[in-house]
Amino acid sequence: MKVTKIILGCAAACALSLSLVPGTALAADGEKVFNKCKACHTLEAGKHRVGPSLAGVVGRKAATAEGYNRYKGLKGADWTWTEEELMAYLEDPTKYTKEKTGQRSLMNLKLPKEEDRKAVIEYLKQH
């Protein structure tokens, strides 16, 4: 009985500590969601694939990853990748870029679930 109380107490303390660190659990979920992105993107600055590196993307001006110049759909982009902009873009990149720039994005991966978008953005904020 005493061991059970100790274990439950430790579990509660761990859960509390995770809740005090913003986005920790959400970022862990985001890492799983990011597996869908790895075919085209990296998190290593300057290392690009079909898509640009997403290192430091949150807070960066759109279409400005150093060394990447294949920004079809984002040419003339005049926004910064805030969490709000990323939420809208990741839901439907083609629709987003068509509305913002009049061009079609090459990115065809959609994240229709809001919780997936939030999680991957939290994960990207750490990189």
PDB file of C-alpha atoms in Angstrom, residues 72-75 79 81 88-89 92-107:
ATOM      1  CA  LYS A  72       7.222  28.030 -55.952  1.00  0.00           C
ATOM      2  CA  GLY A  73       4.043  29.397 -54.433  1.00  0.00           C
ATOM      3  CA  LEU A  74       5.877  31.545 -51.898  1.00  0.00           C
ATOM      4  CA  LYS A  75       7.471  34.014 -54.321  1.00  0.00           C
ATOM      5  CA  TRP A  79       4.658  37.416 -44.025  1.00  0.00           C
ATOM      6  CA  TRP A  81       5.892  32.235 -40.098  1.00  0.00           C
ATOM      7  CA  ALA A  88      -3.358  28.115 -41.665  1.00  0.00           C
ATOM      8  CA  TYR A  89      -0.633  26.961 -44.066  1.00  0.00           C
ATOM      9  CA  ASP A  92      -4.004  23.284 -46.698  1.00  0.00           C
ATOM     10  CA  PRO A  93      -0.778  24.668 -48.230  1.00  0.00           C
ATOM     11  CA  THR A  94      -2.162  24.936 -51.760  1.00  0.00           C
ATOM     12  CA  LYS A  95      -5.235  26.907 -50.704  1.00  0.00           C
ATOM     13  CA  TYR A  96      -3.140  29.085 -48.393  1.00  0.00           C
ATOM     14  CA  THR A  97      -0.544  30.073 -50.996  1.00  0.00           C
ATOM     15  CA  LYS A  98      -3.182  30.531 -53.705  1.00  0.00           C
ATOM     16  CA  GLU A  99      -4.986  33.032 -51.469  1.00  0.00           C
ATOM     17  CA  LYS A 100      -1.796  34.776 -50.290  1.00  0.00           C
ATOM     18  CA  THR A 101       0.304  34.885 -53.475  1.00  0.00           C
ATOM     19  CA  GLY A 102      -1.932  33.707 -56.302  1.00  0.00           C
ATOM     20  CA  GLN A 103       0.444  30.780 -56.844  1.00  0.00           C
ATOM     21  CA  ARG A 104       0.234  27.091 -56.034  1.00  0.00           C
ATOM     22  CA  SER A 105       2.516  25.615 -53.374  1.00  0.00           C
ATOM     23  CA  LEU A 106       4.607  22.571 -54.209  1.00  0.00           C
ATOM     24  CA  MET A 107       3.829  21.213 -50.756  1.00  0.00           C
TER      25      MET A 107
END
